[in-house]
Structure formats: structure tokens, C-alpha cells
Short mmCIF file of C-alpha atoms in Angstrom, two decimals:
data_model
loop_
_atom_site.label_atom_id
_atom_site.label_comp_id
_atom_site.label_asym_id
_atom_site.label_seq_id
_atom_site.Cartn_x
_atom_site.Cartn_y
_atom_site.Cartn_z
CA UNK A 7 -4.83 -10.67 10.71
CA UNK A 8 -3.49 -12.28 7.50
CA UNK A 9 0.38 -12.73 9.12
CA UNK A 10 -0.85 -15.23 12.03
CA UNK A 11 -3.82 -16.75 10.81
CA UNK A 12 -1.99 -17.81 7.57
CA UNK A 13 -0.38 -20.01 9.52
CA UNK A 14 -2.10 -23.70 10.07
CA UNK A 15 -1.42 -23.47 13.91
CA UNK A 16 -3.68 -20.68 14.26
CA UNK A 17 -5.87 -21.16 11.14
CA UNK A 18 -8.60 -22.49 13.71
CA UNK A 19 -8.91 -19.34 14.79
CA UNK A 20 -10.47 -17.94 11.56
CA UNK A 21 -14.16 -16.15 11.32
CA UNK A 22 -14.34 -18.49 8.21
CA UNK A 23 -11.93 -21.14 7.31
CA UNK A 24 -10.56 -20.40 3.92
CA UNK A 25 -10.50 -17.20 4.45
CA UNK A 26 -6.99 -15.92 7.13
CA UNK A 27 -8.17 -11.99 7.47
CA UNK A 28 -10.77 -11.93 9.89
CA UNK A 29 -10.80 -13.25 13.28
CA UNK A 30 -13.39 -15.35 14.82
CA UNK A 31 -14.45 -13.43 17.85
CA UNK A 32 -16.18 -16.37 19.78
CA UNK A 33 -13.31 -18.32 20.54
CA UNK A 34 -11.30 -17.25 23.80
CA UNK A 35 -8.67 -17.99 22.16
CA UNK A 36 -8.33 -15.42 19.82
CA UNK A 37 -8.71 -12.50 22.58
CA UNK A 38 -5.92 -13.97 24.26
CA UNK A 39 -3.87 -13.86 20.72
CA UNK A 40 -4.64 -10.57 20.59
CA UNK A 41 -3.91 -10.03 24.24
CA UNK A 42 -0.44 -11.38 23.45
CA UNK A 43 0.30 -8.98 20.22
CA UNK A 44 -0.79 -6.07 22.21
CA UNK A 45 1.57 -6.87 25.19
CA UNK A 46 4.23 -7.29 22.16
CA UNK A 47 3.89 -4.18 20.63
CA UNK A 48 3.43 -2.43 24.13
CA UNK A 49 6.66 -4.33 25.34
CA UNK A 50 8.34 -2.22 22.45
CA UNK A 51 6.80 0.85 23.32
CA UNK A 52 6.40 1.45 27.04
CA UNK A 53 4.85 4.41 28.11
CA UNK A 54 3.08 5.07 24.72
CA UNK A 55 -0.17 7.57 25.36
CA UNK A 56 -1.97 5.70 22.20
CA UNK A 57 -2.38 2.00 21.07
CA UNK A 58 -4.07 1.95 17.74
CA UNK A 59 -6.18 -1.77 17.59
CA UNK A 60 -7.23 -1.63 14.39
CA UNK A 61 -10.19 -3.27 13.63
CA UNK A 62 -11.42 -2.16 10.19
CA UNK A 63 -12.39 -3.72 7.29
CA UNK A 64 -13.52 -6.84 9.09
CA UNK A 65 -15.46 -8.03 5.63
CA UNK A 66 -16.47 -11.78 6.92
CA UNK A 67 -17.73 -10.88 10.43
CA UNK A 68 -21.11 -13.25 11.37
CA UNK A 69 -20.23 -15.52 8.53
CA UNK A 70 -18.86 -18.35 10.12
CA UNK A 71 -20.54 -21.12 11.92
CA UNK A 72 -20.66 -19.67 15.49
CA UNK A 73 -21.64 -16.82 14.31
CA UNK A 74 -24.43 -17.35 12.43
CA UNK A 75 -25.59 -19.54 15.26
CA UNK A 76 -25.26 -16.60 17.94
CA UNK A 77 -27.08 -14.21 15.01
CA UNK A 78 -30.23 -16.71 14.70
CA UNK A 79 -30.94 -15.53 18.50
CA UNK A 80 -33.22 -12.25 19.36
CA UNK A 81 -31.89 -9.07 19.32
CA UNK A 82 -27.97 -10.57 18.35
CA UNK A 83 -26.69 -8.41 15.43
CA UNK A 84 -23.44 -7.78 13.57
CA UNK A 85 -22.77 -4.22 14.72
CA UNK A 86 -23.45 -6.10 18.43
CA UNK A 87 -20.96 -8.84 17.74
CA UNK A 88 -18.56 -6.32 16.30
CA UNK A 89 -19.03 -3.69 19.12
CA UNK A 90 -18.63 -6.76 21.87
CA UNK A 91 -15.14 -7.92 20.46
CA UNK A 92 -13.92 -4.19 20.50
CA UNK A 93 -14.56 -3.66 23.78
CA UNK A 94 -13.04 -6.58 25.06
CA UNK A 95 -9.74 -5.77 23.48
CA UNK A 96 -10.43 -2.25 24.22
CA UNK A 97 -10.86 -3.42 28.19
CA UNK A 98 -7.68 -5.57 27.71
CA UNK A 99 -5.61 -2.61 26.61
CA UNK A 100 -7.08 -0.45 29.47
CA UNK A 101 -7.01 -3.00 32.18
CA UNK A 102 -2.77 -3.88 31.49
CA UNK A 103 -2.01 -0.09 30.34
CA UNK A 104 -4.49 2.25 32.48
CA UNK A 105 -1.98 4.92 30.74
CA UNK A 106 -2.63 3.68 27.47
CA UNK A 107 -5.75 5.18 24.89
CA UNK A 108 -6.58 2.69 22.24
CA UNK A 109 -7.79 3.56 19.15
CA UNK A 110 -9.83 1.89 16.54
CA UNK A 111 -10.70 2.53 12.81
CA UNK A 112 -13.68 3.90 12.42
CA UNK A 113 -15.27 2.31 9.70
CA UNK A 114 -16.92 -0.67 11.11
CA UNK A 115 -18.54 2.30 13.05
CA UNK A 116 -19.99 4.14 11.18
CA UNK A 117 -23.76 2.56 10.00
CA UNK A 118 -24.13 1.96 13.45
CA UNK A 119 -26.77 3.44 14.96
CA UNK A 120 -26.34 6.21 17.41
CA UNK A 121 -28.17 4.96 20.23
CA UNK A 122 -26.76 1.10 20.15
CA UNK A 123 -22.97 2.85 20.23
CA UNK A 124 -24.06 5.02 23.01
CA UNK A 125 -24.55 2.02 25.17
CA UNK A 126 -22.33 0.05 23.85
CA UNK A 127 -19.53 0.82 26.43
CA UNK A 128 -17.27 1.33 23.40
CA UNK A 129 -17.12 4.91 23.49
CA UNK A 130 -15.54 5.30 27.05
CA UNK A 131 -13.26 3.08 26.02
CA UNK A 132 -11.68 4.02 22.28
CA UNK A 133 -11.17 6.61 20.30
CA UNK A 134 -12.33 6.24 16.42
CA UNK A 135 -10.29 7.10 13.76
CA UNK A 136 -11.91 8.60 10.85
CA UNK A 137 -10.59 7.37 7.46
CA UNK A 138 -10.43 8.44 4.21
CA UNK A 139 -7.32 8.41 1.83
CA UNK A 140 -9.60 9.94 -1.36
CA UNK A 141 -8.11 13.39 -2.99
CA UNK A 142 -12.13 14.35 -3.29
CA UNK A 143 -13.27 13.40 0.41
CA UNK A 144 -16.85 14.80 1.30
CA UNK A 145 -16.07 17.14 3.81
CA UNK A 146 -19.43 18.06 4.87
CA UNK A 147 -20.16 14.28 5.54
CA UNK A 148 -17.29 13.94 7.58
CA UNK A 149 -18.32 16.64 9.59
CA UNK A 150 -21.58 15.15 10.33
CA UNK A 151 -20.40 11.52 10.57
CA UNK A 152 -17.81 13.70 13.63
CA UNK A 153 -21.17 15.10 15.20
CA UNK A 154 -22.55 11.51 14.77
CA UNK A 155 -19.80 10.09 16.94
CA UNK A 156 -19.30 12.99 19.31
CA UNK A 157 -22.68 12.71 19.99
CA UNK A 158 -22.16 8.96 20.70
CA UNK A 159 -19.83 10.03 23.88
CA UNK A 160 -16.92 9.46 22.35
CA UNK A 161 -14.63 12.06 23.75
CA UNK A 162 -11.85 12.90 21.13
CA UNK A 163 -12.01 12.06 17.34
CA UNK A 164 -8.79 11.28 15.38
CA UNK A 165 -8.35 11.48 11.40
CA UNK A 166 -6.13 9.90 9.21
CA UNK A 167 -5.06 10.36 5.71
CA UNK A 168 -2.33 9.27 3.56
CA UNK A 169 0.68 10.50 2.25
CA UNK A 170 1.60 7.15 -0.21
CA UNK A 171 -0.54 3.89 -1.18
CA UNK A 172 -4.09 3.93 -0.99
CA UNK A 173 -4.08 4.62 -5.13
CA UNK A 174 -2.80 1.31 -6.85
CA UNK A 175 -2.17 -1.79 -5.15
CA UNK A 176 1.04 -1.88 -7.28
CA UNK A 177 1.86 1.65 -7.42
CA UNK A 178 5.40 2.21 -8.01
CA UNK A 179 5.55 5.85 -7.35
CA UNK A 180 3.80 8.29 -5.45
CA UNK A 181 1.42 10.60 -7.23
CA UNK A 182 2.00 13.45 -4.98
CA UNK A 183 -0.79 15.95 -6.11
CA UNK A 184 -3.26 13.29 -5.25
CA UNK A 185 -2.10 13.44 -1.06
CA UNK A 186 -1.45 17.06 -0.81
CA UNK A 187 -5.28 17.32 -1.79
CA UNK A 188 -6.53 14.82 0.39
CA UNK A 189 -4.66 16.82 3.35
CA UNK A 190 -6.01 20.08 1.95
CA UNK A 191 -9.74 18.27 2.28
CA UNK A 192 -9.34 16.84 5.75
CA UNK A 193 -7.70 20.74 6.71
CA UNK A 194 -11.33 21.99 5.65
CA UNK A 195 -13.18 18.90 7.54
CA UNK A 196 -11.00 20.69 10.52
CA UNK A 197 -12.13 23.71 9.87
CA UNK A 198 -15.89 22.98 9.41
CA UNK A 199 -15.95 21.26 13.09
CA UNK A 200 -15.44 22.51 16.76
CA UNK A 201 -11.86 23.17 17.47
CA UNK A 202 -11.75 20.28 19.77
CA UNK A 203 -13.00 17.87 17.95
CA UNK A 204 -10.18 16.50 16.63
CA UNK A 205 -7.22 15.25 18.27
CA UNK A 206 -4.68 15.02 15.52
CA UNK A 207 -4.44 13.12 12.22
CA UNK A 208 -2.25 9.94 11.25
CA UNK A 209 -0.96 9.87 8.14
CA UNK A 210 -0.68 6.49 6.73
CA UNK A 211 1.84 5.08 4.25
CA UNK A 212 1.24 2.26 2.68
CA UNK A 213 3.20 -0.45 2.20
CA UNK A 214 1.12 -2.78 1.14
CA UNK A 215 -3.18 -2.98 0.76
CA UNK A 216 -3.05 -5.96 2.79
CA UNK A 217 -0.39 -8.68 4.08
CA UNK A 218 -0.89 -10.80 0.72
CA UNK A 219 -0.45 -8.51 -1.73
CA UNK A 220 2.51 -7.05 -3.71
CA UNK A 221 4.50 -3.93 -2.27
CA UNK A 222 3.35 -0.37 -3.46
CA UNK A 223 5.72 2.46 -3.03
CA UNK A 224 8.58 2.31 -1.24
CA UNK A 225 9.33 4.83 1.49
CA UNK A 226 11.97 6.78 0.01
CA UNK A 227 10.11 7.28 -2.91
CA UNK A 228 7.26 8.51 -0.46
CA UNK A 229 9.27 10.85 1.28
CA UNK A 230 8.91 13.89 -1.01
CA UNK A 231 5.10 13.45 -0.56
CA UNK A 232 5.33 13.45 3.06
CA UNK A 233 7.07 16.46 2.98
CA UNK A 234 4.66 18.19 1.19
CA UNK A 235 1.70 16.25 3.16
CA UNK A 236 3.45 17.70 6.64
CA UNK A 237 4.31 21.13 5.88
CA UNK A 238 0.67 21.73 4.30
CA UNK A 239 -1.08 20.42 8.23
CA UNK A 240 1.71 22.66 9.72
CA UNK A 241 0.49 25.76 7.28
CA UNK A 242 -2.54 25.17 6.67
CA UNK A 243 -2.01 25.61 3.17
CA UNK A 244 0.23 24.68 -0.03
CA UNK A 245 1.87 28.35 -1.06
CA UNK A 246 4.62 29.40 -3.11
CA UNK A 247 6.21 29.57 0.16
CA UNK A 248 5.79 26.45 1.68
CA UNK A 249 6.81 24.82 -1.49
CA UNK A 250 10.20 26.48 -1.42
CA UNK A 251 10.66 25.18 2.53
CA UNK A 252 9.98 21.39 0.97
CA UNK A 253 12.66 21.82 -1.51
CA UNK A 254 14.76 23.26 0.70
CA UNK A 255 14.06 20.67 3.19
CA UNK A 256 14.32 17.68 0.29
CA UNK A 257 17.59 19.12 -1.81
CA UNK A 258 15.12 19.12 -4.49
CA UNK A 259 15.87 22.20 -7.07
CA UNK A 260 12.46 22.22 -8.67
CA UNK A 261 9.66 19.73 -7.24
CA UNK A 262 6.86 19.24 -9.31
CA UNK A 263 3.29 18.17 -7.26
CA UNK A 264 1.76 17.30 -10.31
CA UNK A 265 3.81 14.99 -12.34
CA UNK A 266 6.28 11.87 -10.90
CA UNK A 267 9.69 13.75 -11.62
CA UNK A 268 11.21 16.70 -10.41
CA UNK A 269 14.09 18.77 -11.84
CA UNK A 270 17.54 18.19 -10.56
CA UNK A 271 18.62 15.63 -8.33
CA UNK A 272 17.92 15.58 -4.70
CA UNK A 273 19.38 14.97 -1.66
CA UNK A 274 17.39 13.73 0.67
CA UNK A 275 18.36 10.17 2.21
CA UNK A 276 16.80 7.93 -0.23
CA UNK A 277 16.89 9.94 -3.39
CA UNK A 278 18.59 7.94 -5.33
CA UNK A 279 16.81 4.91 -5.13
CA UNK A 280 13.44 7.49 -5.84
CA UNK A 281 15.84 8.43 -9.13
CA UNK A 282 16.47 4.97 -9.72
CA UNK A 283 12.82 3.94 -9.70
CA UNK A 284 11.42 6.81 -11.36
CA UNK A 285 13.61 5.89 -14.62
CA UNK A 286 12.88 2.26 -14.22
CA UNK A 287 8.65 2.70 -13.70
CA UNK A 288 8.89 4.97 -16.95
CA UNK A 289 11.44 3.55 -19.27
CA UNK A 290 11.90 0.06 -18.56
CA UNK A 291 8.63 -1.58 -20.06
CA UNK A 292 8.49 1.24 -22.33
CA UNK A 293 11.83 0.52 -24.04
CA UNK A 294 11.54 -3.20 -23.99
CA UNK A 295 7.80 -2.73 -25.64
CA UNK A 296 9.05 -0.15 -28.12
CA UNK A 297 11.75 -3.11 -29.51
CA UNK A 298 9.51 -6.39 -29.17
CA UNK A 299 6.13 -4.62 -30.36
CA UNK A 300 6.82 -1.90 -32.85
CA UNK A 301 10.48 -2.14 -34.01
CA UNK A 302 10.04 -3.28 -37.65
CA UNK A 303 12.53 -5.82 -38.05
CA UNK A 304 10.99 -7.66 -34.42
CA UNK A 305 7.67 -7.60 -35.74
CA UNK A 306 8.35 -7.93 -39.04
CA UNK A 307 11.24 -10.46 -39.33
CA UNK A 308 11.38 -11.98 -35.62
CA UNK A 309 7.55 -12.37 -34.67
CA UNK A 310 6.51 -14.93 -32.67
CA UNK A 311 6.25 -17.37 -35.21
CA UNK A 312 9.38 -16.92 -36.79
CA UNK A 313 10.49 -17.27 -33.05
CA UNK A 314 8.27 -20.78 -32.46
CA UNK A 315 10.16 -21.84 -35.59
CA UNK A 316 13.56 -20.41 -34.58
CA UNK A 317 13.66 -19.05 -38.26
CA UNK A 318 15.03 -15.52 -38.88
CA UNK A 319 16.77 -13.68 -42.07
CA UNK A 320 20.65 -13.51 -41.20
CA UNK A 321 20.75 -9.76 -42.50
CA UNK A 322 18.16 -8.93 -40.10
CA UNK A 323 20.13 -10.46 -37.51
CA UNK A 324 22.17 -7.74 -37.75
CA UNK A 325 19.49 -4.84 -37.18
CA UNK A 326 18.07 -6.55 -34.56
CA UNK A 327 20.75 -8.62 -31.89
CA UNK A 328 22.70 -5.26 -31.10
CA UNK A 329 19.40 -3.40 -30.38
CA UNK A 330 18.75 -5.89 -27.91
CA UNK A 331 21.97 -6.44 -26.41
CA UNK A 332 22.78 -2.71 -26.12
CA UNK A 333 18.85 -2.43 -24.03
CA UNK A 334 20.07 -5.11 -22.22
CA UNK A 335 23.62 -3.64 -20.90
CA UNK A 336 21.75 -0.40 -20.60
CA UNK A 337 19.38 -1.38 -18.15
CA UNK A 338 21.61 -4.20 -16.44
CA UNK A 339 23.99 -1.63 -15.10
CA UNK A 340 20.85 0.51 -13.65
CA UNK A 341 19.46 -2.65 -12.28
CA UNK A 342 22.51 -3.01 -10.29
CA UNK A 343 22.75 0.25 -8.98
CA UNK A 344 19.03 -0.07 -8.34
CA UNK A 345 19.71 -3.44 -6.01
CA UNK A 346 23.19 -1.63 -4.33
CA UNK A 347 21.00 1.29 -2.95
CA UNK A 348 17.79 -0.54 -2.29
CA UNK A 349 20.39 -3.36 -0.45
CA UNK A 350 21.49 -0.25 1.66
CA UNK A 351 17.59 0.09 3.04
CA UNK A 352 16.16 -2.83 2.77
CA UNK A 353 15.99 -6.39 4.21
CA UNK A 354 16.88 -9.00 1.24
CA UNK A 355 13.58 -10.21 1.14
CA UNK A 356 12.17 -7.19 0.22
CA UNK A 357 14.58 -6.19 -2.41
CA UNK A 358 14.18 -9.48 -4.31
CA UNK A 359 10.65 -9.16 -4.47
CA UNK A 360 10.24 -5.40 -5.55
CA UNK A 361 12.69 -6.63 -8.10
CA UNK A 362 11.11 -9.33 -9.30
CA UNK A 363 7.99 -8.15 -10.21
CA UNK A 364 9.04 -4.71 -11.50
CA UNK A 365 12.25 -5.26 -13.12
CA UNK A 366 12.62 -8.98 -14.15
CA UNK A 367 9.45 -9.53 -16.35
CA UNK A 368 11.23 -7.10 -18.76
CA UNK A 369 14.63 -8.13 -18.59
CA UNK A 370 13.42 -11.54 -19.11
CA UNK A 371 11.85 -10.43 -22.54
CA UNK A 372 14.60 -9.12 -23.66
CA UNK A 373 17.04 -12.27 -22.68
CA UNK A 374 14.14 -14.32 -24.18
CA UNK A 375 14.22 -12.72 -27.68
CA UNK A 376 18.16 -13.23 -27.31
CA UNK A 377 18.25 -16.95 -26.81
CA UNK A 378 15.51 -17.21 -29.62
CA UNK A 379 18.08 -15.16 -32.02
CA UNK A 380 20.77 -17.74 -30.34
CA UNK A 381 19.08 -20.67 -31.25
CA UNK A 382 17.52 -19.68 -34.93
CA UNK A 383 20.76 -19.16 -36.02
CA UNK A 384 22.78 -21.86 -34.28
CA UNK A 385 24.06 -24.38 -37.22
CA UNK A 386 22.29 -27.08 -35.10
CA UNK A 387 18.77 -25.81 -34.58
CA UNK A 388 18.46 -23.13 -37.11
CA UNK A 389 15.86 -24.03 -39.77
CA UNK A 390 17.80 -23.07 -43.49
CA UNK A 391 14.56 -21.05 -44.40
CA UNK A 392 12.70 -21.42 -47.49
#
């Protein structure tokens, strides 16, 4: 709920007031700003057989002032309060789109107790989705935590995985190996439960944990990973064969599941800015660290407090400015072929800030230790030395 309740016009709307992520459900005012985002999103897809509402994660439910006033009265609970605002939306949904399923995270669900979500009216109205992005889910307790809700009344179960994010809030690339297991765990959880009991499985990607934080991986660095992600569901497996059908399907001579780089370039839409970001996320800070923090004539004849006192031996001028500038051009002319393709995808916004926070902190090092070398041996501000 962070993108409307950061704002100040609807900041009376939140559960608690510093806090913009979770909505406070006694105010009819927020049902009918959900009520509007649903008949948004619905206006944009008409005819859709699914509405997904959301609903997880809501950490600060019954701690604002209304709430813990309609707690303090008998038999009022969280999992209550939380089941009562689900339905209404639920009802919404159904009421305007009698076409239209919606479906809600499960985890707010789950340490409910069977009987109060059995007459909760919640289950005739939703369908959960089952979560869990980890490479190592338990599969048996998903199974049971399925029989749990089935047993509930709700009539179809939905999972969902991931096939990028979930594993670093600033993840850069896409550790594929760690996906293609979690899909491999949630084909067993299949396989463990009735054959109806699930009704398909969404696989998120991330593109970032919440609205506040930085971006993780961009799609088209994803998109090998959701390769391999789909054509495992589709074949229930991983195989030599299957493999060979994702590289066919990607351009990809040799893809490698276990490390971040693949032999050969690919041709996939999108691979080049994967390229492009695979060299920058491992030789970028790398480089930059390897001349600022062990070169011997940085540390040894430019350290930071020959660089506070703009001092620095002219004949290790020489060992050091050309390193620098040569790191410099070298990554300058990927950066811009970096920013060309992401421009290609990507609204401006979004290419500045990926940018910014995982190319510029190293450039900048590297123009800083310049203009210190500028200025220690400019006849004005250069100190003569001892």
C-alpha cells in the first residue's frame, strides 16, 4: 500500500501513522480506495477469470488506535479483523465482477484456526495462494497447511514461487540454481497432494521487496531463469533434455544453472543488457577495489592521508594517473552501452536509478582519486613535500 498511502492526501488512511504499508481497515474510506484500484486494474483487464487482492504481509494490523479500541472488546481478535477486511474486498470484487475469482496471499492465513476460517465467509469467497520463494521449502508442511485449508472449504488452492528476487533486496543478478529448485520443491508439494488440489502456480518476479526499496534484478536478466523455471513445471523435471530446449529457446550455447554466466552470447531479447550487467556486477567494484585498496603505489604513495594533504611523489604520479584513467575509459564506454540498451527497455526513471546505485559509487571513486592526483600536483595547491 506504500504507493498511495505515501502520499499526505491519503496518509489518514494508515493502520498507524508513520508507518504508509498497511491500511487501516476501520475507516470506510479505505474500502472504497480499494474499491477504486480494483475497478482500475479490472478496467484494464475486462473479462479476467482471476483478480489477485493481495493482502499479505500486513505486519501493523490492530496496532493503531481504532484498532486496539475494537480489540479491547470480547471475542474481537486480529485474525477476526483481518478475515472481516478480506471479505469485504473479496464481496466488492464479487459483487462488480460476478465473473471474477479473487485471490489472496495466504500467509495472513495460515495460524488461523480451522474452525474461525470455516465460518468466516472467506472461503466461499477467495482463493489462497500458498507462498514460498525458499530453494529448501518443507514440502510435507505445505501439504498439510493444503489439507488445512481444503478442509477450511476453500475450493481450489493456488501456489506461487519465484523465478527472480526473493534472495537479496539488491540482487543484481539472478542466481538461477536457487529457482529451478524451489520449482522442483513445489513439483513434489504437487505431487504429495490430491490432483485437484491445486489450481496452478504464479511465478513471481521481483522487482522490488517492497515499493521503498531499491530495484533487484531486472527482467531481462531474469529471463534465462524463467526459462528454466517454465520448462521444469511443463516437464516435471530439469534433464539433459530440457536443458538443451532452454538454450535453444534462449540462443544461449552453454547455460550454466549454477553459476551467473553462461558460455557464448545469447540471443534472446534482452541479452545484452544481461551481458552488460553480468560484467558490471563482477568487475566493476572489483577493479576499482583492486586499484584504490591493494595497488601498491595507491596505498602506499596515495593513501588517504597523502590524499587529505593533496601530497603525492611526482614519480609515482606516473604509475598511478594512467592506471586510473585507462579504468576509467574502460568502464565509461561499457557504461554507455549499458544506459543505450537499458534506454531501449526502460522508462528514464528507472535507468537512472539502477545506474546510480550500481554503477556511479565506483566511477565516482575512481574520478575522486583523479581530482585528488589533479589537485596534489597543481602548482597552486600542491604541498612541495618534505
Amino acid at each position: 500500500m506504500e504507493f498511495v498511502l505515501k502520499h499526505q492526501a491519503l496518509a489518514h488512511l494508515r493502520e498507524v501513522a508513520v508507518f504508509p504499508n498497511t491500511l487501516n481497515p476501520h475507516e470506510a474510506e479505505s474500502l472504497a480506495l480499494v474499491g477504486t484500484m480494483v475497478d482500475q486494474v479490472l478496467k484494464l483487464h475486462p473479462g479476467s477469470r482471476w483478480f489477485h487482492m493481495g493482502c499479505d504481509e500486513v505486519y501493523y494490523l490492530g496496532e493503531g488506535e481504532a484498532s486496539r479500541q475494537w480489540l479491547q472488546q470480547e471475542h474481537n481478535t486480529k485474525a477476526k479483523l483481518c478475515l472481516s477486511h478480506m471479505k469485504a474486498v473479496a464481496s466488492y470484487v464479487r459483487g462488480r465482477y460476478p465473473t471474477t475469482t479473487p485471490l489472496v496471499w495466504d500467509d495472513m492465513l495460515r495460524d488461523i484456526p480451522e474452525d474461525q476460517l470455516s465460518v468466516s465467509g472467506v472461503p466461499q469467497l477467495v482463493e489462497p495462494v500458498l507462498w514460498d520463494y525458499r530453494a529448501n521449502l518443507d514440502v510435507q508442511a505445505k501439504a498439510l497447511l493444503m489439507e488445512k485449508y481444503r478442509k477450511c472449504g476453500f475450493p481450489q488452492l493456488w501456489a506461487a514461487s519465484a523465478f527472480k528476487g526473493s534472495t537479496g533486496v539488491s540482487q543484481a543478478l539472478t542466481p538461477i540454481e536457487h529457482h529451478l529448485r524451489n520449482h522442483l520443491q513445489w513439483l513434489q508439494v504437487a505431487a504429495s497432494t490430491p490432483a485437484d488440489s491445486l489450481q496452478g502456480i504464479v511465478l513471481t518476479g521481483w522487482q522490488r521487496y517492497d515499493h521503498l526499496s531499491v530495484l533487484c534484478e531486472l527482467l531481462p536478466v531474469g529471463i534465462p531463469s524463467l526459462a528454466v523455471c517454465l520448462q521444469s513445471l511443463l516437464y516435471g523435471g530439469f534433464a539433459e533434455d530440457i536443458k538443451a530446449r532452454v538454450e535453444n529457446f534462449l540462443g544461449i550455447p552453454s547455460l550454466d544453472v549454477t553459476n551467473f554466466t553462461s558460455e557464448g552470447a545469447a540471443s534472446f531479447p534482452g541479452s545484452d543488457i544481461l551481458a552488460l550487467i553480468t560484467q558490471v556486477s563482477f568487475h566493476l567494484r572489483s577493479s576499482v577495489d583492486a586499484l584504490l585498496e591493494r595497488d601498491r603505489y595507491v596505498t602506499g604513495w596515495f593513501s588517504p592521508y597523502h590524499r587529505r594533504r593533496k601530497l603525492v611523489h611526482p614519480v609515482m604520479l606516473q604509475h598511478i594517473q594512467p592506471q586510473a584513467l585507462s579504468l576509467l575509459a574502460r568502464w565509461d564506454t561499457l557504461v554507455r552501452e549499458l544506459e543505450a540498451a537499458l534506454q531501449r527497455v526502460f522508462y528514464p526513471d528507472a535507468v537512472e536509478e539502477w545506474l546510480e546505485e550500481n554503477v556511479q559509487p565506483s566511477l565516482r571513486r575512481l574520478q575522486d582519486l583523479l581530482q585528488d592526483l589533479h589537485e596534489a600536483t597543481s602548482p597552486t595547491d600542491g604541498a612541495q613535500g618534505p
